[in-house]
Amino acid sequence: MLHVVKIGVGVRDIAHLAEIQGERLAREGTLRHLTRFFPKRAAEIVGQGSLYWVLTGAIVVRQRILDIRPDTKPDGSACTALVLDAALVPVEARLMRPFQGWRYLSAEDAPADLRTARSADGDDPLPPALHRALRELCLI
């Protein structure tokens, strides 16, 4: 299994990504992320890999990649569509330096999913920004 990591340019947080994608899904009926190059290792990704999003300098959320197919941008130029599951799965925040395009991410190097259930005392999991700040301070 292989994953892809991509920077969400201009996306503030997971809620903002959900808002953007919700509007796109309502408008287009399919949730696609368009990118320039077709992954040579697409067979290792489709149906089992995820797109890990880097938001404000850290990997914080992932989406399953359902399909990878040739597509066309609104200007008519050729591109590749990563067809995504609408479910956003928060992951343990991991700082990541800026890069262009997308990168492969091995299953061994992928951050673990955050626990989504409430704890016994009813508290929600840490908000992503707080989690990132605590990691930067080496407290978690």
PDB file of C-alpha atoms in Angstrom:
ATOM      1  CA  MET A   1       0.000   0.000   0.000  1.00  0.00           C
ATOM      2  CA  LEU A   2       1.184   3.480  -0.873  1.00  0.00           C
ATOM      3  CA  HIS A   3      -0.158   6.938  -0.062  1.00  0.00           C
ATOM      4  CA  VAL A   4       0.187  10.456  -1.468  1.00  0.00           C
ATOM      5  CA  VAL A   5       0.927  13.635   0.494  1.00  0.00           C
ATOM      6  CA  LYS A   6      -0.115  17.060  -0.837  1.00  0.00           C
ATOM      7  CA  ILE A   7      -0.123  20.610   0.499  1.00  0.00           C
ATOM      8  CA  GLY A   8      -3.566  22.199   0.771  1.00  0.00           C
ATOM      9  CA  VAL A   9      -2.605  25.683  -0.441  1.00  0.00           C
ATOM     10  CA  GLY A  10      -4.822  28.343   1.116  1.00  0.00           C
ATOM     11  CA  VAL A  11      -6.652  25.861   3.344  1.00  0.00           C
ATOM     12  CA  ARG A  12      -6.697  27.005   6.985  1.00  0.00           C
ATOM     13  CA  ASP A  13      -7.759  23.842   8.786  1.00  0.00           C
ATOM     14  CA  ILE A  14      -9.790  20.633   8.498  1.00  0.00           C
ATOM     15  CA  ALA A  15     -13.109  22.484   8.816  1.00  0.00           C
ATOM     16  CA  HIS A  16     -12.140  24.802   5.952  1.00  0.00           C
ATOM     17  CA  LEU A  17     -11.133  21.791   3.800  1.00  0.00           C
ATOM     18  CA  ALA A  18     -14.490  20.147   4.573  1.00  0.00           C
ATOM     19  CA  GLU A  19     -16.312  23.343   3.579  1.00  0.00           C
ATOM     20  CA  ILE A  20     -14.414  23.675   0.288  1.00  0.00           C
ATOM     21  CA  GLN A  21     -14.900  20.016  -0.594  1.00  0.00           C
ATOM     22  CA  GLY A  22     -18.561  20.023   0.420  1.00  0.00           C
ATOM     23  CA  GLU A  23     -19.256  22.865  -1.994  1.00  0.00           C
ATOM     24  CA  ARG A  24     -17.289  21.114  -4.744  1.00  0.00           C
ATOM     25  CA  LEU A  25     -19.077  17.816  -4.161  1.00  0.00           C
ATOM     26  CA  ALA A  26     -22.492  19.527  -4.306  1.00  0.00           C
ATOM     27  CA  ARG A  27     -21.532  21.342  -7.515  1.00  0.00           C
ATOM     28  CA  GLU A  28     -19.769  18.497  -9.367  1.00  0.00           C
ATOM     29  CA  GLY A  29     -21.214  15.313  -7.855  1.00  0.00           C
ATOM     30  CA  THR A  30     -17.734  13.758  -7.543  1.00  0.00           C
ATOM     31  CA  LEU A  31     -14.935  14.765  -5.238  1.00  0.00           C
ATOM     32  CA  ARG A  32     -11.767  15.122  -7.325  1.00  0.00           C
ATOM     33  CA  HIS A  33      -8.438  16.749  -6.694  1.00  0.00           C
ATOM     34  CA  LEU A  34      -6.758  17.744  -9.954  1.00  0.00           C
ATOM     35  CA  THR A  35      -2.999  17.473 -10.218  1.00  0.00           C
ATOM     36  CA  ARG A  36      -0.576  17.756 -13.087  1.00  0.00           C
ATOM     37  CA  PHE A  37       1.192  14.389 -13.139  1.00  0.00           C
ATOM     38  CA  PHE A  38      -0.147  10.830 -13.147  1.00  0.00           C
ATOM     39  CA  PRO A  39       1.478   8.671 -10.428  1.00  0.00           C
ATOM     40  CA  LYS A  40       3.534   5.860 -11.934  1.00  0.00           C
ATOM     41  CA  ARG A  41       2.675   3.752  -8.897  1.00  0.00           C
ATOM     42  CA  ALA A  42      -1.096   4.343  -9.140  1.00  0.00           C
ATOM     43  CA  ALA A  43      -1.893   0.630  -8.867  1.00  0.00           C
ATOM     44  CA  GLU A  44      -0.387   0.615  -5.348  1.00  0.00           C
ATOM     45  CA  ILE A  45      -2.552   3.578  -4.313  1.00  0.00           C
ATOM     46  CA  VAL A  46      -6.045   3.141  -5.789  1.00  0.00           C
ATOM     47  CA  GLY A  47      -8.601   1.706  -3.386  1.00  0.00           C
ATOM     48  CA  GLN A  48      -6.189   1.220  -0.519  1.00  0.00           C
ATOM     49  CA  GLY A  49      -4.080   4.381  -0.230  1.00  0.00           C
ATOM     50  CA  SER A  50      -4.990   7.835   1.020  1.00  0.00           C
ATOM     51  CA  LEU A  51      -4.256  11.454   0.220  1.00  0.00           C
ATOM     52  CA  TYR A  52      -2.622  12.988   3.308  1.00  0.00           C
ATOM     53  CA  TRP A  53      -3.203  16.743   3.448  1.00  0.00           C
ATOM     54  CA  VAL A  54      -0.574  19.178   4.752  1.00  0.00           C
ATOM     55  CA  LEU A  55      -2.428  22.168   6.230  1.00  0.00           C
ATOM     56  CA  THR A  56      -0.510  25.092   7.762  1.00  0.00           C
ATOM     57  CA  GLY A  57       2.760  23.170   7.819  1.00  0.00           C
ATOM     58  CA  ALA A  58       1.651  19.791   9.173  1.00  0.00           C
ATOM     59  CA  ILE A  59      -0.011  16.620   7.921  1.00  0.00           C
ATOM     60  CA  VAL A  60      -3.322  16.672   9.817  1.00  0.00           C
ATOM     61  CA  VAL A  61      -5.954  14.784   7.805  1.00  0.00           C
ATOM     62  CA  ARG A  62      -6.336  12.092   5.153  1.00  0.00           C
ATOM     63  CA  GLN A  63      -8.887  10.919   2.577  1.00  0.00           C
ATOM     64  CA  ARG A  64      -9.048   7.559   0.847  1.00  0.00           C
ATOM     65  CA  ILE A  65      -8.187   7.622  -2.865  1.00  0.00           C
ATOM     66  CA  LEU A  66     -10.915   5.747  -4.730  1.00  0.00           C
ATOM     67  CA  ASP A  67      -9.533   6.161  -8.247  1.00  0.00           C
ATOM     68  CA  ILE A  68      -6.806   7.890 -10.243  1.00  0.00           C
ATOM     69  CA  ARG A  69      -7.677   8.780 -13.823  1.00  0.00           C
ATOM     70  CA  PRO A  70      -6.773  11.147 -16.646  1.00  0.00           C
ATOM     71  CA  ASP A  71      -8.876  14.318 -16.633  1.00  0.00           C
ATOM     72  CA  THR A  72      -9.035  17.837 -18.042  1.00  0.00           C
ATOM     73  CA  LYS A  73      -8.706  21.161 -16.229  1.00  0.00           C
ATOM     74  CA  PRO A  74     -11.289  23.914 -16.849  1.00  0.00           C
ATOM     75  CA  ASP A  75      -8.830  25.584 -19.262  1.00  0.00           C
ATOM     76  CA  GLY A  76      -8.749  22.413 -21.391  1.00  0.00           C
ATOM     77  CA  SER A  77      -5.257  21.237 -20.406  1.00  0.00           C
ATOM     78  CA  ALA A  78      -4.651  17.608 -19.500  1.00  0.00           C
ATOM     79  CA  CYS A  79      -4.267  16.624 -15.854  1.00  0.00           C
ATOM     80  CA  THR A  80      -4.858  13.762 -13.441  1.00  0.00           C
ATOM     81  CA  ALA A  81      -7.839  13.430 -11.120  1.00  0.00           C
ATOM     82  CA  LEU A  82      -7.463  11.864  -7.711  1.00  0.00           C
ATOM     83  CA  VAL A  83     -11.021  10.741  -6.935  1.00  0.00           C
ATOM     84  CA  LEU A  84     -11.499  11.016  -3.179  1.00  0.00           C
ATOM     85  CA  ASP A  85     -13.795   9.587  -0.549  1.00  0.00           C
ATOM     86  CA  ALA A  86     -15.667  12.455   1.126  1.00  0.00           C
ATOM     87  CA  ALA A  87     -14.735  11.276   4.646  1.00  0.00           C
ATOM     88  CA  LEU A  88     -11.956  13.332   6.251  1.00  0.00           C
ATOM     89  CA  VAL A  89      -9.966  11.295   8.793  1.00  0.00           C
ATOM     90  CA  PRO A  90      -7.881  13.362  11.253  1.00  0.00           C
ATOM     91  CA  VAL A  91      -4.379  11.974  11.829  1.00  0.00           C
ATOM     92  CA  GLU A  92      -1.640  12.613  14.365  1.00  0.00           C
ATOM     93  CA  ALA A  93      -0.173  15.934  13.305  1.00  0.00           C
ATOM     94  CA  ARG A  94       3.289  15.718  11.753  1.00  0.00           C
ATOM     95  CA  LEU A  95       5.271  18.780  10.741  1.00  0.00           C
ATOM     96  CA  MET A  96       6.307  18.859   7.090  1.00  0.00           C
ATOM     97  CA  ARG A  97       8.434  21.285   5.130  1.00  0.00           C
ATOM     98  CA  PRO A  98       6.972  22.968   2.044  1.00  0.00           C
ATOM     99  CA  PHE A  99       7.279  21.194  -1.310  1.00  0.00           C
ATOM    100  CA  GLN A 100       5.716  21.467  -4.741  1.00  0.00           C
ATOM    101  CA  GLY A 101       3.294  19.001  -6.257  1.00  0.00           C
ATOM    102  CA  TRP A 102       2.705  15.757  -4.383  1.00  0.00           C
ATOM    103  CA  ARG A 103       4.947  13.088  -2.882  1.00  0.00           C
ATOM    104  CA  TYR A 104       4.588   9.375  -2.249  1.00  0.00           C
ATOM    105  CA  LEU A 105       4.200   8.371   1.393  1.00  0.00           C
ATOM    106  CA  SER A 106       4.845   4.778   2.437  1.00  0.00           C
ATOM    107  CA  ALA A 107       2.404   3.050   4.754  1.00  0.00           C
ATOM    108  CA  GLU A 108       5.172   2.734   7.372  1.00  0.00           C
ATOM    109  CA  ASP A 109       5.788   6.508   7.332  1.00  0.00           C
ATOM    110  CA  ALA A 110       2.123   7.559   7.372  1.00  0.00           C
ATOM    111  CA  PRO A 111       0.857   9.179  10.577  1.00  0.00           C
ATOM    112  CA  ALA A 112      -1.659   7.206  12.622  1.00  0.00           C
ATOM    113  CA  ASP A 113      -5.329   8.148  12.680  1.00  0.00           C
ATOM    114  CA  LEU A 114      -6.404  10.221  15.678  1.00  0.00           C
ATOM    115  CA  ARG A 115      -8.823   8.587  18.021  1.00  0.00           C
ATOM    116  CA  THR A 116     -12.269   9.875  17.164  1.00  0.00           C
ATOM    117  CA  ALA A 117     -14.296   8.454  20.046  1.00  0.00           C
ATOM    118  CA  ARG A 118     -14.887  10.536  23.162  1.00  0.00           C
ATOM    119  CA  SER A 119     -12.864   9.556  26.205  1.00  0.00           C
ATOM    120  CA  ALA A 120     -14.487   8.148  29.344  1.00  0.00           C
ATOM    121  CA  ASP A 121     -14.870  11.648  30.815  1.00  0.00           C
ATOM    122  CA  GLY A 122     -16.596  12.901  27.630  1.00  0.00           C
ATOM    123  CA  ASP A 123     -13.759  15.100  26.369  1.00  0.00           C
ATOM    124  CA  ASP A 124     -13.177  15.493  22.654  1.00  0.00           C
ATOM    125  CA  PRO A 125      -9.732  14.695  21.186  1.00  0.00           C
ATOM    126  CA  LEU A 126      -7.288  17.605  21.123  1.00  0.00           C
ATOM    127  CA  PRO A 127      -7.964  20.210  18.433  1.00  0.00           C
ATOM    128  CA  PRO A 128      -5.385  19.927  15.618  1.00  0.00           C
ATOM    129  CA  ALA A 129      -3.810  23.337  16.362  1.00  0.00           C
ATOM    130  CA  LEU A 130      -3.282  22.462  20.035  1.00  0.00           C
ATOM    131  CA  HIS A 131      -1.954  19.027  19.113  1.00  0.00           C
ATOM    132  CA  ARG A 132       0.556  20.613  16.701  1.00  0.00           C
ATOM    133  CA  ALA A 133       1.666  23.174  19.304  1.00  0.00           C
ATOM    134  CA  LEU A 134       2.229  20.463  21.906  1.00  0.00           C
ATOM    135  CA  ARG A 135       4.239  18.391  19.425  1.00  0.00           C
ATOM    136  CA  GLU A 136       6.387  21.416  18.534  1.00  0.00           C
ATOM    137  CA  LEU A 137       7.146  21.804  22.247  1.00  0.00           C
ATOM    138  CA  CYS A 138       7.979  18.074  22.437  1.00  0.00           C
ATOM    139  CA  LEU A 139       5.267  17.571  25.069  1.00  0.00           C
ATOM    140  CA  ILE A 140       3.541  14.754  23.156  1.00  0.00           C
TER     141      ILE A 140
END
